[in-house]
């Protein structure tokens, strides 16, 4: 068995003294693990940092085996965000969420969203919004996609201001007015209306929406908490903007 | 296949083979070398191993390993009490001691935050670090963790944790190693080095 692909590094575990087990989100082969011989060497360590893009060749005798990766560095982004707590926690949250996907199940959209997030994670104005969009994409891939394209009550496609926690659909400002206390706020960028980088409050609102549905459909049934990195991202954004999401 | 050595020797070889850097073949060579140097090496080594096994403890103050509590570093009055260096492991502490760059005290975390390995803040010696950093004698905490994503995530976590204290929190610089050639460095290290350039 052999294939070549590109991927974003999710993390490594030590294997013996000089090797590691690499976990990577590949474009065509999903979340995949494999042994990297010499992965703890000075040459390979900088390459195998989470968020870096790599070119991979995976080889195994049969498909069920863990297999061995031959890795070549692509976009080595890690050093660009090591100085930023927000960027590191954004990436940590995205990596933890990616691990919710089943292994070896292709999700090209998640790979692309993760690579885009890793590209811009050090940009404080763009990175947090990309995490919310990444979570939206992940919910869709897990089968719990939200319909934010039109109002669930009236069918209109503009002035969408809320998300129904019951249906996961958008609600327009007019239709949602009587129930606005029970609805989740929908920041414009989450439904695709991205004119400028979203404000920290918009991102907090977006993370409140995605966090609500992740808790209901993903964390709750699995009995697990939200990733620490996500909580720290919210704490940092709250410091920047003030009020907090649930 | 029948063993060419008795069970006692075989056990010694098996134990040696579990040491870092040694495999079954090199363990056999090491065992044979110990036997040949019985008086000069084997007996003193056995004594040293027994003494360490009996006496070694983890320092309750800093997390270092020594034969006394507090450890020799924590007891040393010549060390600057104003500077605390935070390291991941005892091997990092030893590396900094070899460098002899600072005559300070240490705090060993016992790991770094790692979601993949399930290591969270409660698994590290962070509570005792907060206590030590709150000591009015401490003026600076140097975070000497690896330049990895996990290491730097932990560094930022510690910075947040200590932000309410009147201590200066610093970290090691990232960049070109001594003897390093730019052509062979990864792009990330070069970016870090350019960003942290200094005036000559």
Tab-separated table of C-alpha atoms in Angstrom:
chain	number	residue	atom	x	y	z
A	1	UNK	CA	0.000	0.000	0.000
A	2	UNK	CA	1.314	3.441	-0.846
A	3	UNK	CA	-0.135	6.883	-1.391
A	4	UNK	CA	1.077	10.473	-1.541
A	5	UNK	CA	-0.873	13.409	-0.159
A	6	UNK	CA	-0.526	16.762	1.535
A	7	UNK	CA	-1.598	17.471	5.086
A	8	UNK	CA	-1.556	19.718	8.127
A	9	UNK	CA	0.305	18.411	11.193
A	10	UNK	CA	-1.970	17.842	14.215
A	11	UNK	CA	0.635	16.486	16.627
A	12	UNK	CA	3.217	13.840	17.389
A	13	UNK	CA	3.725	11.186	20.035
A	14	UNK	CA	7.115	9.730	20.916
A	15	UNK	CA	7.873	6.241	19.661
A	16	UNK	CA	11.074	4.820	21.063
A	17	UNK	CA	14.052	7.102	21.175
A	18	UNK	CA	14.226	8.558	17.724
A	19	UNK	CA	10.858	8.029	16.055
A	20	UNK	CA	7.410	9.545	16.467
A	21	UNK	CA	3.846	8.700	15.563
A	22	UNK	CA	2.661	11.623	13.446
A	23	UNK	CA	-1.011	12.560	13.341
A	24	UNK	CA	-1.902	14.642	10.327
A	25	UNK	CA	-5.044	15.940	8.609
A	26	UNK	CA	-4.571	14.966	4.995
A	27	UNK	CA	-6.587	16.314	2.100
A	28	UNK	CA	-7.656	13.027	0.475
A	29	UNK	CA	-7.136	10.479	3.262
A	30	UNK	CA	-8.615	12.279	6.262
A	31	UNK	CA	-7.091	12.274	9.730
A	32	UNK	CA	-4.279	9.765	9.498
A	33	UNK	CA	-1.457	8.536	11.703
A	34	UNK	CA	1.838	6.927	10.804
A	35	UNK	CA	5.356	6.380	12.081
A	36	UNK	CA	8.044	8.881	11.119
A	37	UNK	CA	11.450	7.274	11.566
A	38	UNK	CA	13.930	9.831	12.852
A	39	UNK	CA	11.043	12.163	13.700
A	40	UNK	CA	12.799	13.357	16.866
A	41	UNK	CA	15.895	14.498	14.976
A	42	UNK	CA	16.908	18.138	14.891
A	43	UNK	CA	16.043	18.230	11.202
A	44	UNK	CA	12.523	16.840	11.547
A	45	UNK	CA	11.363	18.463	14.806
A	46	UNK	CA	10.732	21.914	13.311
A	47	UNK	CA	8.810	20.289	10.446
A	48	UNK	CA	6.530	18.223	12.685
A	49	UNK	CA	5.062	21.135	14.661
A	50	UNK	CA	1.251	21.454	14.702
A	51	UNK	CA	-0.104	23.737	11.986
A	52	UNK	CA	2.722	23.113	9.504
A	53	UNK	CA	1.797	21.843	6.040
A	54	UNK	CA	3.733	18.803	4.863
A	55	UNK	CA	3.976	16.532	1.853
A	56	UNK	CA	3.535	12.890	2.769
A	57	UNK	CA	4.111	9.463	1.334
A	58	UNK	CA	2.479	6.711	3.392
A	59	UNK	CA	3.573	3.098	3.028
A	60	UNK	CA	2.344	-0.073	4.699
A	61	UNK	CA	2.145	-3.748	3.798
A	62	UNK	CA	-1.628	-3.857	4.350
A	63	UNK	CA	-4.120	-1.019	4.785
A	64	UNK	CA	-4.918	-1.871	8.425
A	65	UNK	CA	-1.331	-1.238	9.541
A	66	UNK	CA	-0.209	2.018	11.137
A	67	UNK	CA	2.277	2.459	8.314
A	68	UNK	CA	5.298	4.677	7.852
A	69	UNK	CA	5.304	8.262	6.629
A	70	UNK	CA	8.036	9.856	4.556
A	71	UNK	CA	7.612	13.559	5.322
A	72	UNK	CA	8.817	16.662	3.562
A	73	UNK	CA	8.183	20.143	4.928
A	74	UNK	CA	5.859	22.446	3.021
A	75	UNK	CA	4.671	25.646	4.641
A	76	UNK	CA	6.417	25.784	8.013
A	77	UNK	CA	4.231	28.254	9.860
A	78	UNK	CA	4.832	27.299	13.515
A	79	UNK	CA	7.464	29.930	14.300
A	80	UNK	CA	5.155	32.689	13.055
A	81	UNK	CA	2.573	32.123	15.770
A	82	UNK	CA	4.674	30.963	18.700
A	83	UNK	CA	4.804	34.480	20.106
A	84	UNK	CA	1.031	34.891	20.237
A	85	UNK	CA	-1.098	33.282	22.951
A	86	UNK	CA	-4.240	33.892	20.912
A	87	UNK	CA	-2.772	32.228	17.821
A	88	UNK	CA	-1.473	29.199	19.739
A	89	UNK	CA	-4.833	28.679	21.415
A	90	UNK	CA	-6.734	29.144	18.145
A	91	UNK	CA	-4.591	26.459	16.600
A	92	UNK	CA	-4.891	24.228	19.687
A	93	UNK	CA	-8.682	24.509	19.545
A	94	UNK	CA	-8.788	23.730	15.815
A	95	UNK	CA	-6.478	20.723	16.223
A	96	UNK	CA	-8.580	19.370	19.110
A	97	UNK	CA	-11.754	19.792	17.043
A	98	UNK	CA	-10.188	18.055	14.040
A	99	UNK	CA	-9.560	15.047	16.270
A	100	UNK	CA	-13.332	14.652	16.582
A	101	UNK	CA	-13.376	13.358	13.021
A	102	UNK	CA	-13.062	9.611	12.510
A	103	UNK	CA	-9.655	8.412	11.343
A	104	UNK	CA	-9.007	7.755	7.658
A	105	UNK	CA	-12.296	9.358	6.596
A	106	UNK	CA	-11.666	11.991	3.884
A	107	UNK	CA	-12.855	15.514	4.689
A	108	UNK	CA	-11.193	17.778	2.130
A	109	UNK	CA	-13.201	20.817	3.276
A	110	UNK	CA	-11.951	20.436	6.850
A	111	UNK	CA	-8.377	20.079	5.611
A	112	UNK	CA	-8.743	23.243	3.529
A	113	UNK	CA	-10.392	25.172	6.385
A	114	UNK	CA	-7.650	24.042	8.785
A	115	UNK	CA	-4.902	25.053	6.330
A	116	UNK	CA	-6.579	28.450	5.835
A	117	UNK	CA	-6.829	28.940	9.595
A	118	UNK	CA	-3.171	27.932	10.033
A	119	UNK	CA	-2.203	30.421	7.308
A	120	UNK	CA	-3.904	33.332	9.095
A	121	UNK	CA	-3.777	32.227	12.714
A	122	UNK	CA	-1.162	34.827	13.596
A	123	UNK	CA	-3.385	37.624	12.276
A	124	UNK	CA	-5.396	38.658	15.339
A	125	UNK	CA	-7.989	40.439	13.181
A	126	UNK	CA	-8.784	37.410	11.001
A	127	UNK	CA	-7.755	34.269	12.912
A	128	UNK	CA	-10.557	34.164	15.540
A	129	UNK	CA	-13.262	34.546	12.863
A	130	UNK	CA	-11.674	31.727	10.876
A	131	UNK	CA	-11.944	29.457	13.934
A	132	UNK	CA	-15.713	30.081	14.016
A	133	UNK	CA	-15.952	29.319	10.281
A	134	UNK	CA	-13.815	26.216	10.819
A	135	UNK	CA	-16.215	25.035	13.528
A	136	UNK	CA	-19.137	25.674	11.194
A	137	UNK	CA	-17.440	23.562	8.526
A	138	UNK	CA	-16.701	20.813	11.059
A	139	UNK	CA	-20.327	20.716	12.235
A	140	UNK	CA	-21.404	20.260	8.607
A	141	UNK	CA	-18.865	17.460	8.078
A	142	UNK	CA	-20.091	15.701	11.223
A	143	UNK	CA	-23.633	15.831	9.879
A	144	UNK	CA	-24.944	18.715	12.005
A	145	UNK	CA	-24.648	21.569	9.510
A	146	UNK	CA	-26.472	24.826	10.180
A	147	UNK	CA	-28.593	26.472	7.487
A	148	UNK	CA	-27.665	30.132	7.688
A	149	UNK	CA	-28.581	31.023	4.102
A	150	UNK	CA	-32.244	32.052	4.618
A	151	UNK	CA	-34.784	32.770	7.328
A	152	UNK	CA	-36.461	29.571	8.511
A	153	UNK	CA	-39.708	31.475	9.253
A	154	UNK	CA	-40.124	33.720	6.201
A	155	UNK	CA	-37.629	32.435	3.640
A	156	UNK	CA	-35.983	35.845	3.157
A	157	UNK	CA	-32.229	35.859	2.587
A	158	UNK	CA	-31.326	39.294	3.929
A	159	UNK	CA	-31.322	40.944	7.376
A	160	UNK	CA	-30.595	37.592	9.001
A	161	UNK	CA	-29.893	38.376	12.646
A	162	UNK	CA	-30.483	35.231	14.718
A	163	UNK	CA	-30.000	31.467	14.789
A	164	UNK	CA	-32.727	29.226	16.152
A	165	UNK	CA	-31.228	26.930	18.818
A	166	UNK	CA	-33.983	24.448	18.024
A	167	UNK	CA	-33.539	24.053	14.266
A	168	UNK	CA	-30.026	25.445	13.677
A	169	UNK	CA	-31.460	27.716	10.984
A	170	UNK	CA	-31.149	31.467	10.493
A	171	UNK	CA	-33.969	33.809	11.497
A	172	UNK	CA	-34.432	37.328	10.102
A	173	UNK	CA	-34.387	40.379	12.363
A	174	UNK	CA	-38.098	41.043	11.828
A	175	UNK	CA	-39.280	37.452	12.290
A	176	UNK	CA	-37.078	36.904	15.316
A	177	UNK	CA	-37.902	40.118	17.162
A	178	UNK	CA	-40.604	38.597	19.451
A	179	UNK	CA	-38.325	35.699	20.472
A	180	UNK	CA	-34.950	37.410	20.368
A	181	UNK	CA	-34.198	36.518	24.000
A	182	UNK	CA	-34.417	32.830	23.135
A	183	UNK	CA	-32.453	33.041	19.878
A	184	UNK	CA	-28.691	33.075	19.353
A	185	UNK	CA	-27.208	36.195	17.739
A	186	UNK	CA	-25.988	35.663	14.168
A	187	UNK	CA	-23.010	37.852	13.225
A	188	UNK	CA	-23.078	38.698	9.484
A	189	UNK	CA	-19.713	37.079	8.697
A	190	UNK	CA	-20.955	33.651	9.818
A	191	UNK	CA	-23.569	33.572	7.057
A	192	UNK	CA	-21.069	34.626	4.414
A	193	UNK	CA	-21.476	38.405	4.515
A	194	UNK	CA	-17.797	39.151	5.042
A	195	UNK	CA	-17.097	42.785	4.159
A	196	UNK	CA	-14.377	43.438	6.739
A	197	UNK	CA	-12.658	41.446	9.482
A	198	UNK	CA	-15.276	40.754	12.200
A	199	UNK	CA	-15.063	42.558	15.531
A	200	UNK	CA	-14.116	40.573	18.678
A	201	UNK	CA	-17.778	40.784	19.757
A	202	UNK	CA	-18.918	39.350	16.390
A	203	UNK	CA	-16.455	36.491	16.798
A	204	UNK	CA	-17.662	35.859	20.362
A	205	UNK	CA	-21.249	35.727	19.047
A	206	UNK	CA	-20.175	33.313	16.314
A	207	UNK	CA	-18.330	31.086	18.800
A	208	UNK	CA	-21.453	31.154	20.977
A	209	UNK	CA	-23.479	29.785	18.036
A	210	UNK	CA	-20.985	27.089	17.043
A	211	UNK	CA	-20.212	26.293	20.696
A	212	UNK	CA	-23.912	25.752	21.412
A	213	UNK	CA	-24.323	23.224	18.586
A	214	UNK	CA	-20.964	21.542	19.230
A	215	UNK	CA	-21.991	21.065	22.866
A	216	UNK	CA	-25.392	19.685	21.891
A	217	UNK	CA	-24.359	17.370	19.065
A	218	UNK	CA	-20.707	16.562	19.706
A	219	UNK	CA	-19.393	17.169	23.243
A	220	UNK	CA	-22.616	16.307	25.082
A	221	UNK	CA	-23.200	12.854	23.544
A	222	UNK	CA	-19.508	12.003	23.962
A	223	UNK	CA	-19.406	13.264	27.547
A	224	UNK	CA	-16.428	15.500	26.895
A	225	UNK	CA	-15.754	19.177	27.607
A	226	UNK	CA	-14.876	21.795	24.996
A	227	UNK	CA	-11.119	21.965	24.287
A	228	UNK	CA	-9.057	24.072	26.694
A	229	UNK	CA	-7.700	26.089	23.769
A	230	UNK	CA	-11.221	27.144	22.760
A	231	UNK	CA	-11.995	28.329	26.301
A	232	UNK	CA	-8.758	30.321	26.338
A	233	UNK	CA	-9.559	31.889	22.949
A	234	UNK	CA	-12.910	33.038	24.351
A	235	UNK	CA	-11.222	34.392	27.494
A	236	UNK	CA	-8.728	36.396	25.380
A	237	UNK	CA	-11.481	37.754	23.110
A	238	UNK	CA	-13.540	38.695	26.164
A	239	UNK	CA	-10.597	40.699	27.449
A	240	UNK	CA	-10.524	42.498	24.099
A	241	UNK	CA	-14.247	43.179	23.884
A	242	UNK	CA	-16.013	42.910	27.262
A	243	UNK	CA	-19.138	40.724	27.560
A	244	UNK	CA	-19.026	36.924	27.336
A	245	UNK	CA	-20.773	34.212	25.335
A	246	UNK	CA	-22.206	31.151	27.047
B	1	UNK	CA	17.001	-20.688	20.911
B	2	UNK	CA	18.830	-21.644	24.109
B	3	UNK	CA	20.376	-18.736	26.026
B	4	UNK	CA	24.182	-18.591	26.096
B	5	UNK	CA	24.157	-16.946	29.555
B	6	UNK	CA	22.660	-17.783	32.933
B	7	UNK	CA	19.393	-16.216	34.150
B	8	UNK	CA	21.157	-13.614	36.341
B	9	UNK	CA	23.263	-12.323	33.476
B	10	UNK	CA	20.313	-12.489	31.128
B	11	UNK	CA	18.302	-10.337	33.544
B	12	UNK	CA	21.124	-7.785	33.742
B	13	UNK	CA	21.272	-7.630	29.939
B	14	UNK	CA	17.498	-7.240	29.689
B	15	UNK	CA	17.537	-4.387	32.211
B	16	UNK	CA	20.443	-2.644	30.498
B	17	UNK	CA	18.632	-2.969	27.173
B	18	UNK	CA	15.803	-0.853	28.602
B	19	UNK	CA	18.119	2.119	29.147
B	20	UNK	CA	17.971	5.020	26.660
B	21	UNK	CA	20.418	4.557	23.799
B	22	UNK	CA	20.902	0.840	24.403
B	23	UNK	CA	19.403	-2.085	22.529
B	24	UNK	CA	19.821	-5.828	23.170
B	25	UNK	CA	23.136	-5.990	21.310
B	26	UNK	CA	24.698	-2.939	22.988
B	27	UNK	CA	23.334	-4.138	26.358
B	28	UNK	CA	25.261	-7.376	25.926
B	29	UNK	CA	28.422	-5.416	25.180
B	30	UNK	CA	27.856	-3.202	28.222
B	31	UNK	CA	27.240	-6.237	30.463
B	32	UNK	CA	30.388	-7.917	29.184
B	33	UNK	CA	32.375	-4.721	29.761
B	34	UNK	CA	31.069	-4.491	33.336
B	35	UNK	CA	32.065	-8.082	34.007
B	36	UNK	CA	35.550	-7.559	32.614
B	37	UNK	CA	35.979	-4.436	34.792
B	38	UNK	CA	34.443	-6.077	37.828
B	39	UNK	CA	36.432	-4.271	40.515
B	40	UNK	CA	36.860	-0.956	38.744
B	41	UNK	CA	33.351	-0.569	37.358
B	42	UNK	CA	30.798	-3.247	38.207
B	43	UNK	CA	31.053	-3.105	42.003
B	44	UNK	CA	31.160	0.728	42.245
B	45	UNK	CA	28.278	0.971	39.788
B	46	UNK	CA	26.209	-1.491	41.798
B	47	UNK	CA	26.932	0.502	44.966
B	48	UNK	CA	26.076	3.803	43.296
B	49	UNK	CA	22.828	2.439	41.889
B	50	UNK	CA	21.827	1.084	45.298
B	51	UNK	CA	22.593	4.372	47.070
B	52	UNK	CA	20.628	6.386	44.516
B	53	UNK	CA	17.732	3.916	44.624
B	54	UNK	CA	17.625	4.233	48.415
B	55	UNK	CA	18.100	7.966	48.750
B	56	UNK	CA	16.939	9.829	45.654
B	57	UNK	CA	13.868	12.012	46.181
B	58	UNK	CA	12.036	14.715	44.295
B	59	UNK	CA	12.496	18.164	45.816
B	60	UNK	CA	9.142	19.360	47.098
B	61	UNK	CA	10.102	22.971	46.410
B	62	UNK	CA	11.371	22.866	42.813
B	63	UNK	CA	10.775	19.354	41.451
B	64	UNK	CA	14.490	18.606	40.956
B	65	UNK	CA	15.829	15.168	41.884
B	66	UNK	CA	18.442	14.926	44.622
B	67	UNK	CA	19.226	12.994	47.769
B	68	UNK	CA	17.911	15.678	50.109
B	69	UNK	CA	14.847	17.874	50.517
B	70	UNK	CA	15.206	20.735	49.731
B	71	UNK	CA	17.662	19.872	46.964
B	72	UNK	CA	21.229	21.213	46.790
B	73	UNK	CA	20.194	23.970	44.362
B	74	UNK	CA	17.338	25.198	46.564
B	75	UNK	CA	19.648	25.174	49.618
B	76	UNK	CA	22.509	26.985	47.904
B	77	UNK	CA	22.746	30.477	49.491
B	78	UNK	CA	24.927	31.766	46.638
B	79	UNK	CA	22.077	31.482	44.123
B	80	UNK	CA	20.138	34.603	43.231
B	81	UNK	CA	16.734	34.294	44.966
B	82	UNK	CA	15.281	36.982	42.686
B	83	UNK	CA	15.374	34.809	39.553
B	84	UNK	CA	13.349	31.649	38.999
B	85	UNK	CA	13.910	29.598	35.831
B	86	UNK	CA	10.973	27.421	34.757
B	87	UNK	CA	11.943	24.239	32.895
B	88	UNK	CA	10.013	21.271	31.566
B	89	UNK	CA	12.131	18.478	32.999
B	90	UNK	CA	15.149	17.722	35.161
B	91	UNK	CA	17.205	17.082	32.005
B	92	UNK	CA	16.517	20.692	30.948
B	93	UNK	CA	17.614	21.871	34.404
B	94	UNK	CA	20.846	19.932	34.026
B	95	UNK	CA	21.386	21.407	30.538
B	96	UNK	CA	21.051	24.962	31.904
B	97	UNK	CA	23.342	24.124	34.809
B	98	UNK	CA	25.961	22.887	32.333
B	99	UNK	CA	25.683	26.179	30.473
B	100	UNK	CA	26.246	28.057	33.770
B	101	UNK	CA	24.652	31.150	32.229
B	102	UNK	CA	22.719	32.131	35.344
B	103	UNK	CA	23.190	31.404	39.018
B	104	UNK	CA	19.478	31.178	39.717
B	105	UNK	CA	16.925	28.778	41.161
B	106	UNK	CA	14.711	26.487	39.119
B	107	UNK	CA	11.183	25.184	38.947
B	108	UNK	CA	10.575	21.878	37.148
B	109	UNK	CA	7.079	21.635	35.643
B	110	UNK	CA	7.222	17.903	34.972
B	111	UNK	CA	5.948	18.299	31.378
B	112	UNK	CA	4.117	20.751	29.139
B	113	UNK	CA	0.481	21.171	28.190
B	114	UNK	CA	-0.323	18.622	25.507
B	115	UNK	CA	-3.889	17.909	24.379
B	116	UNK	CA	-2.683	14.918	22.345
B	117	UNK	CA	-1.184	13.261	25.419
B	118	UNK	CA	-3.992	14.428	27.707
B	119	UNK	CA	-1.702	16.664	29.780
B	120	UNK	CA	-3.639	19.587	31.264
B	121	UNK	CA	-2.732	22.332	33.767
B	122	UNK	CA	-3.619	20.082	36.723
B	123	UNK	CA	-0.961	17.570	35.650
B	124	UNK	CA	1.886	20.082	35.945
B	125	UNK	CA	3.597	21.685	38.958
B	126	UNK	CA	1.855	24.987	38.332
B	127	UNK	CA	0.269	25.616	41.733
B	128	UNK	CA	3.649	25.448	43.454
B	129	UNK	CA	5.097	27.737	40.764
B	130	UNK	CA	2.423	30.354	41.520
B	131	UNK	CA	3.271	30.091	45.230
B	132	UNK	CA	6.988	30.505	44.626
B	133	UNK	CA	6.519	33.384	42.177
B	134	UNK	CA	4.366	35.186	44.769
B	135	UNK	CA	7.374	35.332	47.113
B	136	UNK	CA	8.347	39.038	47.346
B	137	UNK	CA	12.003	38.045	46.881
B	138	UNK	CA	11.302	36.820	43.335
B	139	UNK	CA	11.640	39.610	40.760
B	140	UNK	CA	11.888	37.653	37.495
B	141	UNK	CA	10.539	34.354	36.191
B	142	UNK	CA	12.385	33.072	33.114
B	143	UNK	CA	10.343	30.568	31.134
B	144	UNK	CA	12.908	28.214	29.579
B	145	UNK	CA	10.626	25.831	27.723
B	146	UNK	CA	11.181	24.163	24.349
B	147	UNK	CA	10.510	26.180	21.200
B	148	UNK	CA	7.650	23.868	20.257
B	149	UNK	CA	3.945	24.592	19.955
B	150	UNK	CA	3.242	22.717	23.205
B	151	UNK	CA	6.158	24.416	24.993
B	152	UNK	CA	5.130	27.905	23.935
B	153	UNK	CA	1.427	27.266	24.669
B	154	UNK	CA	2.534	26.359	28.187
B	155	UNK	CA	4.729	29.482	28.337
B	156	UNK	CA	1.755	31.719	27.486
B	157	UNK	CA	-0.418	29.862	30.008
B	158	UNK	CA	2.166	30.537	32.734
B	159	UNK	CA	2.458	34.181	31.665
B	160	UNK	CA	-1.323	34.562	32.055
B	161	UNK	CA	-1.233	32.754	35.382
B	162	UNK	CA	1.450	35.085	36.779
B	163	UNK	CA	0.190	38.335	35.275
B	164	UNK	CA	-1.354	39.540	38.561
B	165	UNK	CA	1.976	39.171	40.377
B	166	UNK	CA	4.615	41.916	40.493
B	167	UNK	CA	7.218	39.787	38.694
B	168	UNK	CA	8.839	40.236	35.312
B	169	UNK	CA	8.113	37.207	33.098
B	170	UNK	CA	10.614	36.531	30.296
B	171	UNK	CA	11.323	33.662	27.925
B	172	UNK	CA	14.358	32.386	26.036
B	173	UNK	CA	15.069	33.910	22.609
B	174	UNK	CA	14.419	31.880	19.455
B	175	UNK	CA	16.792	32.021	16.513
B	176	UNK	CA	20.024	30.943	14.860
B	177	UNK	CA	22.035	28.429	16.935
B	178	UNK	CA	25.768	28.926	17.398
B	179	UNK	CA	27.477	27.249	14.433
B	180	UNK	CA	24.230	27.217	12.480
B	181	UNK	CA	24.301	27.985	8.764
B	182	UNK	CA	21.380	30.012	7.440
B	183	UNK	CA	21.125	27.871	4.319
B	184	UNK	CA	20.323	24.813	6.436
B	185	UNK	CA	17.867	26.410	8.874
B	186	UNK	CA	14.136	25.894	8.542
B	187	UNK	CA	12.061	28.894	7.473
B	188	UNK	CA	10.329	29.138	10.850
B	189	UNK	CA	13.571	29.550	12.767
B	190	UNK	CA	14.753	32.175	10.283
B	191	UNK	CA	11.481	34.098	10.699
B	192	UNK	CA	11.888	34.007	14.485
B	193	UNK	CA	15.517	35.106	14.219
B	194	UNK	CA	14.664	38.035	11.941
B	195	UNK	CA	11.848	39.129	14.258
B	196	UNK	CA	14.095	39.011	17.321
B	197	UNK	CA	17.115	40.656	15.663
B	198	UNK	CA	19.237	42.898	17.887
B	199	UNK	CA	21.169	46.103	17.266
B	200	UNK	CA	24.944	45.693	16.957
